[in-house]
């Protein structure tokens, strides 16, 4: 079960803090967030995703996604968007989100208290706000060229 780390928005001043995770040649400019970079790294089996997420969270202001996809059974996805926070999801081998029973109970209680917020509560439960923002940052920069500012 490999661990995939997608750093989708990392301020330039944090690159030195992450040099043990990401080789310098793997960083790409993040065109959507000025002054930030992105990188993709894959780790071998047994990498501690919780420690990695904690480390990145402590640095602050980093958009990231960590995914541990199993060949069979339950995996994990951790999403972080500054301003929204961190979301941990259980996923199956295809990457589909699995909802734990206790979260379903909380969701059902909140919907019964305020039925008109059904759609927004469902989006929150599924982590759609996180995924929407991170998906905007998933840009292949191989063919992106930057024009340096003059003056």
Coordinates of C-alpha atoms in Angstrom, one line a residue:
X1 CA 0.0 0.0 0.0
X2 CA 1.9 3.0 -1.3
X3 CA 1.4 6.5 0.0
X4 CA 0.9 9.4 -2.4
X5 CA 1.6 12.9 -1.4
X6 CA 0.3 15.8 -3.5
X7 CA 1.6 19.1 -2.4
X8 CA -0.6 21.5 -4.4
X9 CA 0.3 24.8 -2.9
X10 CA 3.5 25.3 -0.9
X11 CA 4.8 28.8 -0.2
X12 CA 8.4 29.3 -1.5
X13 CA 9.7 29.9 2.0
X14 CA 8.7 26.3 3.0
X15 CA 10.6 24.5 0.3
X16 CA 13.7 24.2 2.5
X17 CA 11.6 22.6 5.3
X18 CA 10.5 19.9 2.9
X19 CA 13.8 19.0 1.2
X20 CA 13.9 15.6 2.9
X21 CA 10.5 14.8 1.3
X22 CA 10.8 16.4 -2.1
X23 CA 13.9 16.5 -4.2
X24 CA 14.6 20.0 -5.5
X25 CA 14.0 18.9 -9.2
X26 CA 10.5 17.7 -8.4
X27 CA 9.1 21.1 -7.5
X28 CA 6.9 22.8 -10.1
X29 CA 5.5 26.4 -10.1
X30 CA 1.9 26.5 -8.9
X31 CA 0.3 28.9 -11.5
X32 CA -2.9 29.4 -9.6
X33 CA -1.2 30.5 -6.4
X34 CA 1.5 33.2 -7.0
X35 CA 4.7 32.5 -5.2
X36 CA 3.8 28.9 -4.4
X37 CA 4.9 25.5 -5.7
X38 CA 3.6 22.0 -6.2
X39 CA 5.1 18.5 -6.1
X40 CA 4.0 14.9 -6.2
X41 CA 5.8 12.2 -4.2
X42 CA 5.2 8.5 -3.7
X43 CA 6.4 6.7 -0.6
X44 CA 6.8 3.0 0.1
X45 CA 4.5 0.9 2.2
X46 CA 4.3 1.6 5.9
X47 CA 4.8 5.4 5.7
X48 CA 3.0 7.1 8.6
X49 CA 0.4 9.3 7.0
X50 CA -0.7 10.8 10.3
X51 CA 2.8 12.0 11.2
X52 CA 3.2 13.4 7.6
X53 CA -0.1 15.2 7.8
X54 CA 0.7 16.6 11.2
X55 CA 4.1 17.9 10.0
X56 CA 2.6 19.6 7.0
X57 CA -0.3 21.1 9.1
X58 CA 2.2 22.6 11.6
X59 CA 4.0 24.4 8.8
X60 CA 0.7 26.1 8.0
X61 CA -0.7 27.5 4.7
X62 CA 0.0 24.4 2.7
X63 CA -2.6 22.9 0.3
X64 CA -2.1 19.1 0.3
X65 CA -3.6 15.7 -0.2
X66 CA -2.2 12.4 1.2
X67 CA -3.7 9.2 -0.1
X68 CA -3.0 5.7 1.0
X69 CA -4.8 3.4 -1.4
X70 CA -5.0 -0.3 -0.5
X71 CA -5.1 -3.1 -3.0
X72 CA -8.0 -4.5 -0.9
X73 CA -9.8 -3.2 2.1
X74 CA -9.8 0.3 3.6
X75 CA -7.4 3.1 2.8
X76 CA -7.1 6.7 3.9
X77 CA -7.1 10.2 2.4
X78 CA -6.2 13.3 4.2
X79 CA -7.1 16.7 2.7
X80 CA -5.9 20.1 3.9
X81 CA -7.0 23.5 2.7
X82 CA -5.9 26.6 4.6
X83 CA -8.9 28.4 5.9
X84 CA -11.1 25.3 5.7
X85 CA -9.0 22.9 7.7
X86 CA -8.1 19.2 7.5
X87 CA -10.4 16.4 6.5
X88 CA -9.7 12.7 7.0
X89 CA -11.6 10.2 4.8
X90 CA -11.7 6.5 4.8
X91 CA -11.6 5.2 1.2
X92 CA -12.0 1.9 -0.6
X93 CA -9.5 0.4 -3.2
X94 CA -11.1 2.6 -5.9
X95 CA -10.8 5.8 -3.9
X96 CA -14.5 6.1 -3.1
X97 CA -15.2 7.7 0.3
X98 CA -16.5 5.4 3.0
X99 CA -18.5 7.0 5.9
X100 CA -18.1 5.6 9.4
X101 CA -21.3 4.9 11.3
X102 CA -20.7 7.5 14.0
X103 CA -20.3 10.2 11.3
X104 CA -23.6 9.1 9.7
X105 CA -25.3 9.4 13.1
X106 CA -24.0 12.9 13.6
X107 CA -25.1 13.8 10.0
X108 CA -28.6 12.4 10.5
X109 CA -29.0 14.3 13.8
X110 CA -27.8 17.6 12.2
X111 CA -30.2 17.1 9.2
X112 CA -33.1 16.3 11.5
X113 CA -32.4 19.5 13.5
X114 CA -32.2 21.6 10.3
X115 CA -33.6 19.8 7.2
X116 CA -33.1 22.9 5.0
X117 CA -29.3 22.5 5.3
X118 CA -29.3 19.0 3.9
X119 CA -27.2 19.8 0.9
X120 CA -24.6 21.8 2.7
X121 CA -24.3 19.2 5.5
X122 CA -23.9 16.4 2.9
X123 CA -21.1 18.4 1.2
X124 CA -19.4 18.9 4.6
X125 CA -19.7 15.1 5.4
X126 CA -18.2 14.1 2.1
X127 CA -15.4 16.8 2.2
X128 CA -16.5 18.3 -1.1
X129 CA -15.4 21.9 -0.1
X130 CA -11.8 20.5 0.4
X131 CA -11.8 18.5 -2.8
X132 CA -13.3 21.3 -4.9
X133 CA -10.5 23.6 -3.9
X134 CA -7.7 21.0 -4.2
X135 CA -9.0 20.0 -7.7
X136 CA -8.6 23.6 -8.9
X137 CA -4.9 23.3 -8.0
X138 CA -4.2 20.0 -9.8
X139 CA -2.6 21.5 -12.9
X140 CA -0.1 19.8 -15.1
X141 CA 2.7 22.4 -15.3
X142 CA 4.9 20.5 -17.8
X143 CA 3.7 22.9 -20.6
X144 CA 3.3 26.0 -18.4
X145 CA 5.8 28.8 -19.0
X146 CA 6.3 31.7 -16.8
X147 CA 7.0 35.2 -17.9
X148 CA 9.2 37.0 -15.4
X149 CA 8.1 40.4 -14.1
X150 CA 10.2 43.2 -15.4
X151 CA 10.7 46.4 -13.4

